[in-house]
Coordinates of C-alpha atoms in Angstrom, one line a residue:
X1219 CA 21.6 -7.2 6.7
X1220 CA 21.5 -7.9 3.0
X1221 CA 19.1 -9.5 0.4
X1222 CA 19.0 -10.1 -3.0
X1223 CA 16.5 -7.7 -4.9
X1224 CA 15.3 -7.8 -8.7
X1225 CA 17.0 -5.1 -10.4
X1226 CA 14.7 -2.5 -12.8
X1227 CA 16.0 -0.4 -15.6
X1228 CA 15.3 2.6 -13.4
X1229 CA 18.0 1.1 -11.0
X1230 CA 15.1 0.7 -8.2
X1231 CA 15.0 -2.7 -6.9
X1232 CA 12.1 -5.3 -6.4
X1233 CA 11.5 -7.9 -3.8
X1234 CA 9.0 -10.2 -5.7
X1235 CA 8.7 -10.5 -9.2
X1236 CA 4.8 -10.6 -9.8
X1237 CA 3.5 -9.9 -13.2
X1238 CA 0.5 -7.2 -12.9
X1239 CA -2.5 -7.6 -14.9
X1240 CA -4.2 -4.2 -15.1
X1241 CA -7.7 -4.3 -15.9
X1242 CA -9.0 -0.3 -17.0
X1243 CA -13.0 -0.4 -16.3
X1244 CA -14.6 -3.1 -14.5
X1245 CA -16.5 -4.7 -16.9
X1246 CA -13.3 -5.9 -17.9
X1247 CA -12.4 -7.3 -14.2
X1248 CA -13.6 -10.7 -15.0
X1249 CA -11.2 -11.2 -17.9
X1250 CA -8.3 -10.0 -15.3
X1251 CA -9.2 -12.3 -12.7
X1252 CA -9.4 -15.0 -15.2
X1253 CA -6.1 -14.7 -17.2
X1254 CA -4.1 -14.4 -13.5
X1255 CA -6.1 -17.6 -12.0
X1256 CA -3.7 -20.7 -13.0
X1257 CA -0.6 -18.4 -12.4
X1258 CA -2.0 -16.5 -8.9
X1259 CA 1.0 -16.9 -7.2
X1260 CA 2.9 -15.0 -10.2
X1261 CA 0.6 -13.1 -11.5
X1262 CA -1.7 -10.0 -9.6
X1263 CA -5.1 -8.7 -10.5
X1264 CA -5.0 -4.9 -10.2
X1265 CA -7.2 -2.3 -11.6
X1266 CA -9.1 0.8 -12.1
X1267 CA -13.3 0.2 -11.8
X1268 CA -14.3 3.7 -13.1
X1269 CA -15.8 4.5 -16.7
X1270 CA -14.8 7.9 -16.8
X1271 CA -11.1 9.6 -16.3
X1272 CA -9.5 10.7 -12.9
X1273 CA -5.4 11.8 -12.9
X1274 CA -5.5 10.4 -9.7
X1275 CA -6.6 7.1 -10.7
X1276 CA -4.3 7.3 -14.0
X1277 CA -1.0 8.4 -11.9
X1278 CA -2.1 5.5 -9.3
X1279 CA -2.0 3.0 -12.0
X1280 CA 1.3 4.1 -13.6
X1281 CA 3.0 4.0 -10.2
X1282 CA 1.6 0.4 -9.2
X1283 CA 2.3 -1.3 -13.0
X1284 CA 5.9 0.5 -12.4
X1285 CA 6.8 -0.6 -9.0
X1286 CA 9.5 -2.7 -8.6
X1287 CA 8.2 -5.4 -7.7
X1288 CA 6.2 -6.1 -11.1
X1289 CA 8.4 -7.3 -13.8
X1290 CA 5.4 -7.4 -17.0
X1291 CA 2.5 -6.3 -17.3
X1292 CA -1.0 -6.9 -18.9
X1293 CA -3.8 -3.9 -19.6
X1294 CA -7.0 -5.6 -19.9
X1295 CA -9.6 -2.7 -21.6
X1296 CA -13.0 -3.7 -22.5
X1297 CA -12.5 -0.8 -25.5
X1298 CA -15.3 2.1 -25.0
X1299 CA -13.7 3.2 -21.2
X1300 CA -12.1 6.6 -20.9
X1301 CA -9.0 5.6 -19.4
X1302 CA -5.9 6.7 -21.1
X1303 CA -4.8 3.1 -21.9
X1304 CA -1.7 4.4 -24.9
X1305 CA -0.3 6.4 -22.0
X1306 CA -0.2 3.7 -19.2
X1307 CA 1.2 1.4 -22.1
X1308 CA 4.0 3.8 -23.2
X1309 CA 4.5 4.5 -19.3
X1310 CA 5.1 0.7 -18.3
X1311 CA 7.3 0.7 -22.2
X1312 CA 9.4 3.2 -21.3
X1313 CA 10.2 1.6 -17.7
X1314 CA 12.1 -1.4 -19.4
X1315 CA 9.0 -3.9 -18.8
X1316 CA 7.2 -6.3 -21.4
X1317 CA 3.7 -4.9 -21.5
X1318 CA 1.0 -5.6 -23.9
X1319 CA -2.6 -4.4 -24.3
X1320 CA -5.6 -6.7 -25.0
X1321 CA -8.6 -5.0 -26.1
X1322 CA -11.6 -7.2 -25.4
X1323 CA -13.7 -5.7 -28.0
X1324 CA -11.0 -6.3 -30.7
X1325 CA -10.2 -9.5 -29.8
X1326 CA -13.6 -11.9 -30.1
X1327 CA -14.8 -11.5 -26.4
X1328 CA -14.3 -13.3 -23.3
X1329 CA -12.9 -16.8 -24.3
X1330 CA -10.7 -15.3 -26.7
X1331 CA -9.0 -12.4 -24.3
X1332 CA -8.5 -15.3 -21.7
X1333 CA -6.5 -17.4 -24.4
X1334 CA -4.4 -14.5 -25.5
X1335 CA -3.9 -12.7 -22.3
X1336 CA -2.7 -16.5 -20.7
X1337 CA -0.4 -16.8 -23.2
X1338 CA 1.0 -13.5 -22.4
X1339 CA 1.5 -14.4 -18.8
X1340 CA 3.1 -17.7 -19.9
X1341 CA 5.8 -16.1 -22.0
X1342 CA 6.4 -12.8 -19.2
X1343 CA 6.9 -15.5 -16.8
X1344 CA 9.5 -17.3 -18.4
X1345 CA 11.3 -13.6 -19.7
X1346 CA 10.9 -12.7 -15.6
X1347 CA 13.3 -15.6 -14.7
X1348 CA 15.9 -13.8 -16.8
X1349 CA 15.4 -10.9 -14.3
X1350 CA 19.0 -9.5 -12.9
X1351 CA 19.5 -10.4 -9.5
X1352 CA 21.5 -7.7 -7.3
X1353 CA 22.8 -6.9 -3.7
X1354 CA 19.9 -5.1 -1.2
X1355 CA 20.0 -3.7 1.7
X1356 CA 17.4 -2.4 4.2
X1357 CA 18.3 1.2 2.6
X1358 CA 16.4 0.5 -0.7
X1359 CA 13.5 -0.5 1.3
X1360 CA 10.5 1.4 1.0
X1361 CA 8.0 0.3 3.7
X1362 CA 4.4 1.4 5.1
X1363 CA 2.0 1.0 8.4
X1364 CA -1.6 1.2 8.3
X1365 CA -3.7 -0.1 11.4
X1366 CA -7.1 -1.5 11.0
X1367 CA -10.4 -3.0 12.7
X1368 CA -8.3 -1.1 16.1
X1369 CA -9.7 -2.0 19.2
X1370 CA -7.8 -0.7 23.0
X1371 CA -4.8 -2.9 22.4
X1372 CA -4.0 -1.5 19.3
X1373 CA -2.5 1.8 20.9
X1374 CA -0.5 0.2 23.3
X1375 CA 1.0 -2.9 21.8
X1376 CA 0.9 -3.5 18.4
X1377 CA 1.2 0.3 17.4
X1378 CA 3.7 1.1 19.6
X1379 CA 6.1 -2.0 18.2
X1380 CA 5.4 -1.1 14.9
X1381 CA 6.7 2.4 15.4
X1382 CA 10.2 0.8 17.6
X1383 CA 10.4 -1.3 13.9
X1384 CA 9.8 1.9 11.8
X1385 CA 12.8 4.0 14.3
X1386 CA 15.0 0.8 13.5
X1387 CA 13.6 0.9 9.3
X1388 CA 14.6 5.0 9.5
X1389 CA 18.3 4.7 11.1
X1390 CA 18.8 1.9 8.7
X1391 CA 18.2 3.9 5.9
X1392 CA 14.7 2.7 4.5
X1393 CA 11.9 5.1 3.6
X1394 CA 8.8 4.6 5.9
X1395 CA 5.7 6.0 5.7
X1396 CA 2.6 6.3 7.7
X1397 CA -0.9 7.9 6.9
X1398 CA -4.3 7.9 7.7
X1399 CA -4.6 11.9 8.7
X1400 CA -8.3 11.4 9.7
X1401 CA -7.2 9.6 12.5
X1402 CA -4.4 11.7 13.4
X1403 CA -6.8 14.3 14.2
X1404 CA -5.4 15.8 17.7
X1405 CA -2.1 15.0 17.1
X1406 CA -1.3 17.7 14.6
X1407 CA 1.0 19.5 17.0
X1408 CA 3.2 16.6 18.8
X1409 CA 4.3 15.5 14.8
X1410 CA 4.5 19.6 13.9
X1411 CA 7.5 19.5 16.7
X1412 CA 9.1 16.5 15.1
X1413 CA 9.0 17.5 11.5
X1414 CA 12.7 18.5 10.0
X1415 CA 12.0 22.1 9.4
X1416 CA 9.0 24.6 10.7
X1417 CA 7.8 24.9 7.3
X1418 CA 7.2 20.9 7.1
X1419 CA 5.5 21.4 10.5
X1420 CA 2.6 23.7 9.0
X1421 CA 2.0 21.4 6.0
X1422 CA 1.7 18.5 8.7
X1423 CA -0.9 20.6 10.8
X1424 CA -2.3 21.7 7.7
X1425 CA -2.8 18.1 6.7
X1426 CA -4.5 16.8 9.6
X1427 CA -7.0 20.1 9.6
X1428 CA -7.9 19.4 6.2
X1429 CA -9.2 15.6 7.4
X1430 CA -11.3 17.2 10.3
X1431 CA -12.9 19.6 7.7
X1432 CA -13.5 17.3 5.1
X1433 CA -15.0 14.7 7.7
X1434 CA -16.8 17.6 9.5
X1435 CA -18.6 18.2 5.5
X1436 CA -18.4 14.9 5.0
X1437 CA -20.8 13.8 8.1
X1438 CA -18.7 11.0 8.8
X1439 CA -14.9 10.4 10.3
X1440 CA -12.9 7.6 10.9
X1441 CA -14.3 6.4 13.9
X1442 CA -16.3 3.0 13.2
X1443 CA -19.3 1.1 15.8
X1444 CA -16.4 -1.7 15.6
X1445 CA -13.8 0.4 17.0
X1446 CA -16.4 1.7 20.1
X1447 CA -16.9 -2.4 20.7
X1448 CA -13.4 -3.1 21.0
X1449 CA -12.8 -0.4 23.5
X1450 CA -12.3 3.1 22.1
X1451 CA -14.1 6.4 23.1
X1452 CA -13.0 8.7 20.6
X1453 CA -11.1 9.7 17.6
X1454 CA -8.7 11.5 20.1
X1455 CA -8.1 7.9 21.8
X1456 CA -7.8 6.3 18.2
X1457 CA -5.8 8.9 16.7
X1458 CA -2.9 8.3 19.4
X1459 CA -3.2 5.0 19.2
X1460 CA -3.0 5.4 15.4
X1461 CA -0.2 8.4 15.9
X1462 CA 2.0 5.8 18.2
X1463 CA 3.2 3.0 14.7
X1464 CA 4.9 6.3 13.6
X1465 CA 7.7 5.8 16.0
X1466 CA 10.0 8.9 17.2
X1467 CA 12.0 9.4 14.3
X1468 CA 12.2 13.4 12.8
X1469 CA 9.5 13.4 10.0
X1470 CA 11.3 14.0 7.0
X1471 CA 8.5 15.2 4.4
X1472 CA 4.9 15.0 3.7
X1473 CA 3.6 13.3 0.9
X1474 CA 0.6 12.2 -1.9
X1475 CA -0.2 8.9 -2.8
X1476 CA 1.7 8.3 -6.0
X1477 CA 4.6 10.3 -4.6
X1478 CA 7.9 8.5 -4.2
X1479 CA 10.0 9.3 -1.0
X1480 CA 13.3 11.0 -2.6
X1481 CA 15.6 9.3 0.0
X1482 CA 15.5 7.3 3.7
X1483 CA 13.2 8.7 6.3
X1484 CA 10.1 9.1 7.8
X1485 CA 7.4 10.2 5.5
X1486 CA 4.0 11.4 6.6
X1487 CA 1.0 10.5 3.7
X1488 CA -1.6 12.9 3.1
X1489 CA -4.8 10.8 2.0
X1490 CA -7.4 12.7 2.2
X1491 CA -8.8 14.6 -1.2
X1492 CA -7.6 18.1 -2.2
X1493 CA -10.6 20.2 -2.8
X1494 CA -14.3 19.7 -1.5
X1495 CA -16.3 16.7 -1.0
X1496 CA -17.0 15.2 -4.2
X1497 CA -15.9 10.6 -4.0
X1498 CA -17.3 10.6 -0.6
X1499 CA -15.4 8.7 2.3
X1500 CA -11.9 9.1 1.5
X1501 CA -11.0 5.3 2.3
X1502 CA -13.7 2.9 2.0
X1503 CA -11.5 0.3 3.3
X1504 CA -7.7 -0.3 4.8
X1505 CA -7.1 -1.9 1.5
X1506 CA -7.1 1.2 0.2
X1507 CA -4.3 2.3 2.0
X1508 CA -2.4 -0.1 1.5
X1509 CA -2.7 0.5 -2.3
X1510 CA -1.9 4.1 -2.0
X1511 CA 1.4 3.1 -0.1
X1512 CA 2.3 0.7 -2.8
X1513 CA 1.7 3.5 -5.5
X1514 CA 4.5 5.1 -3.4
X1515 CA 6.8 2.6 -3.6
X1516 CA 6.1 0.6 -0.2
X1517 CA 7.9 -3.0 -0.3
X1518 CA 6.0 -4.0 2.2
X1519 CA 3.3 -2.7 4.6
X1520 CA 2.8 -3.7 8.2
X1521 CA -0.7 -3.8 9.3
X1522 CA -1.5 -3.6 13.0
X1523 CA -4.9 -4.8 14.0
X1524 CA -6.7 -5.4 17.3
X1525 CA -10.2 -6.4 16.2
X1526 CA -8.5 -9.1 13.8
X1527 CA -8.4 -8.7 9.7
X1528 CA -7.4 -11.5 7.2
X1529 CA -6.8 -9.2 4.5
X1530 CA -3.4 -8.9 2.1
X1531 CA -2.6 -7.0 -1.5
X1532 CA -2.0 -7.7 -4.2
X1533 CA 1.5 -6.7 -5.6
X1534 CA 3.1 -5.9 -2.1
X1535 CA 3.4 -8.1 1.1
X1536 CA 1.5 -7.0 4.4
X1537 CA 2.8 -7.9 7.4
X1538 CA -0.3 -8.7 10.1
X1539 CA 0.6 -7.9 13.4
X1540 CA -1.7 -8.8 16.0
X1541 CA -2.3 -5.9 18.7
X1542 CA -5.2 -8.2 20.9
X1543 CA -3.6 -11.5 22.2
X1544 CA -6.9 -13.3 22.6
X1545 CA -7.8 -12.1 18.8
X1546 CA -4.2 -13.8 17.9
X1547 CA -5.1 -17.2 19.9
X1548 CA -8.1 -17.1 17.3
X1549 CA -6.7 -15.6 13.9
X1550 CA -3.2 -16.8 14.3
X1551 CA -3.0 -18.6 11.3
X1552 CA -3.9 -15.1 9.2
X1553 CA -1.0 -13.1 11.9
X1554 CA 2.6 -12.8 11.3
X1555 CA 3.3 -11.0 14.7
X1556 CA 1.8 -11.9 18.6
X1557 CA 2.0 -8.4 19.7
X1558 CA -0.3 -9.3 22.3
X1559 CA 2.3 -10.6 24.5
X1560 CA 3.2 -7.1 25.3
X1561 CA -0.2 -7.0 26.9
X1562 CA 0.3 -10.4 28.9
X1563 CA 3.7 -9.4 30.1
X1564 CA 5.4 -12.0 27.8
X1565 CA 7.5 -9.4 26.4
X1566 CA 8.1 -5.5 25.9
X1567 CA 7.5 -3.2 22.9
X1568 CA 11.0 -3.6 22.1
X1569 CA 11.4 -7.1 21.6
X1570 CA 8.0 -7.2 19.8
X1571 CA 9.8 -4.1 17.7
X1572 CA 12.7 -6.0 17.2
X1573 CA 10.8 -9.2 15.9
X1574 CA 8.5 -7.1 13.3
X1575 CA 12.3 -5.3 11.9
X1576 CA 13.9 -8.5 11.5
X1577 CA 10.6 -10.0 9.7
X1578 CA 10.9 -7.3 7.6
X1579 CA 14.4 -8.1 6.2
X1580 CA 13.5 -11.7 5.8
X1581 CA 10.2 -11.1 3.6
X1582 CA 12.6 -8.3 1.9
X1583 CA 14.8 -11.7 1.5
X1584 CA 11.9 -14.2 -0.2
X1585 CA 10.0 -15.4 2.8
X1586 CA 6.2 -15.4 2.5
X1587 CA 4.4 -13.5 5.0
X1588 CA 0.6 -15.4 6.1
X1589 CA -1.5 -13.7 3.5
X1590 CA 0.5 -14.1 1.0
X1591 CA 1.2 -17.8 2.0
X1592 CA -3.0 -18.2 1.9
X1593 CA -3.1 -16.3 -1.4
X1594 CA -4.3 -12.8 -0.4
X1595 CA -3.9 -10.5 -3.0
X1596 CA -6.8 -8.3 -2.3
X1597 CA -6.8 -4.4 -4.6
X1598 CA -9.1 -1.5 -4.5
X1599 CA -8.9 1.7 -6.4
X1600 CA -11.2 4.6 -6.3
X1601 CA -11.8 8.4 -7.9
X1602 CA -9.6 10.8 -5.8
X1603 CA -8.6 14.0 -6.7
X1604 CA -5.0 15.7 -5.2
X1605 CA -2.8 19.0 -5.8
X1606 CA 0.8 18.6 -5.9
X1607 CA 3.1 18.9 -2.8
X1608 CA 4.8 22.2 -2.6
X1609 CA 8.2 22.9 -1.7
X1610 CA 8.1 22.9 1.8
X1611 CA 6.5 19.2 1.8
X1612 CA 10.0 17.7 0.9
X1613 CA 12.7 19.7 2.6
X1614 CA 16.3 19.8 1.8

């Protein structure tokens, strides 16, 4: 199969062609949201909430207003927050993109910034039509799973589809990556035996053990009332379920949010904070995810639910595949995929498998997935803190 992507100086290349606009503390969120409004469908409100500094927050933000699908971008600062807004503009600069800074402080106030930041996404726009098209194939892909609101059906349809998608994504030669180590608790050694070297194998035990501690500390896992109502005893039972969209591909490396998968494979993301409990629960929502996948270069993410979720992002499509087929009967407007029918006999994991990888390569192609159709661009960033990888997390 083959697309057309939108070629970046950095020779990485773009499925949409969104121009981001970045505010760097929330009072300046408004602003954003405003500037993007009569050019939603081009333009994507991203952003950083916090006052004071965090690398994780600043490397998250480089990544996002660097991936390739964003063409321009617009950093929207209030002027008195602590984020490092010269970096993230010399960053995005030195990336080949138009970027400009608007300093609401500087500029006369609200009213004012809207004006000048419209007029910026007027003229990016027009520059972003300019934008070289060029040849893709599934191989420059770079795509993610989460799963989300999982009820019983989640482990044993839409999970398991997603993961015959991801083994079809992998021998292609597209990057995949799946996360969520807090609810991979118990699975620690199946993945260990399918990692490419023994050394990759402790850093994915020693991933998932850091979850259970840090929930264990913590007082709370990933293991929600809603999850227990749709069917689900334990974070065992979830974590399989959970473990099952990897597919049974060799897992190639482990990785950080922010980090970029060096080639094809299978990519395991560690998510949960370095270091003891200081930002609380590690993702307050599967947004975040999805966001910390993007920061990593995801294309696309597919997102397996069973309890039902009308969520999207913001920079990135998300593929919704629905795991419950009485949930899909009710939300199917909001659902790309009926994996249900694997529950009512109306097809098998591979044909549902087969359907997700072949949406895959026509939203890689231009077509619209639901949420984006319905104008889901939804974003949420929060303080983190992460060491780097070692050597053994990306083996040769």
């Amino acid at each position: 199969m083959s697309m057309q992507g939108f070629l970046r100086a950095d020779g990485r290349k773009g499925i949409r062609n969104y121009v981001a606009v970045a505010y760097l503390v929330e009072c300046a969120h408004h602003v954003a949201r405003e500037i993007t409004y009569p050019y939603r469908d081009r333009a994507h409100v991203i952003g950083f909430p916090g006052c004071f500094p965090n690398e994780y927050a600043q490397k998250m933000m480089e990544r996002l207003c660097t991936h390739p699908n964003v063409g321009a971008v617009l950093l929207v600062s209030l002027g008195c927050e602590s984020f490092n807004r010269h970096k993230l503009e010399q960053v995005v600069r030195d990336s080949g993109r138009d970027v400009e800074t608007l300093v609401i402080q500087r500029v006369g106030g609200t009213r004012s910034a809207i004006a000048k930041g419209l007029a910026f996404v007027e003229q990016a726009l027009k520059t972003l039509q300019d934008t070289p098209n060029v040849e893709m194939e599934l191989s420059d892909l770079v795509v993610g799973t989460v799963c989300g609101g999982s009820d019983g059906t989640s482990g044993i349809s839409g999970n398991p589809a997603a993961g015959r998608a991801f083994d079809r994504l992998v021998q292609s030669g597209a990057a995949c990556i799946f996360e969520e180590t807090g609810e991979l608790i118990g699975c620690e050694d199946i993945m260990a035996a399918r990692a490419a070297t023994p050394e990759l194998g402790v850093e994915l035990r020693h991933s998932v053990e850091k979850a259970a501690r840090y929930y264990a500390e913590l007082g709370y896992g990933s293991f929600a009332s809603g999850n227990a109502d749709g069917g689900l005893s334990t974070i065992e039972e979830k974590s399989m379920g959970a473990y099952a969209k990897s597919g049974a591909s060799p897992i190639s490396g482990l990785i950080k949010p922010g980090d970029i998968p060096p080639k094809g494979g299978l990519y395991l993301m560690d998510v949960v904070p370095d270091g003891p409990v200081r930002f609380g629960f590690p993702n307050i929502s599967d947004n975040a995810e999805i966001v910390e996948m993007i920061a990593s270069g995801a294309h696309m993410t597919l997102f397996v639910t069973g309890r039902g979720s009308v969520v999207g992002s913001a920079i990135s499509p998300v593929i919704k595949i629905a795991a419950n087929p009485d949930m899909y009967e009710r939300l199917h407007e909001d659902m790309d995929v009926n994996a249900g029918r694997i529950i009512t006999g109306d097809a098998d994991i591979g044909e549902v498998g087969d359907e997700i990888f072949n949406l895959v390569a026509n939203v890689a192609a231009g077509q619209p997935t639901k949420s984006e159709a319905l104008g889901h661009a939804e974003f949420i960033l929060t303080y983190k803190s992460f060491e780097p990888i070692g050597p053994s997390c990306l083996p040769v």
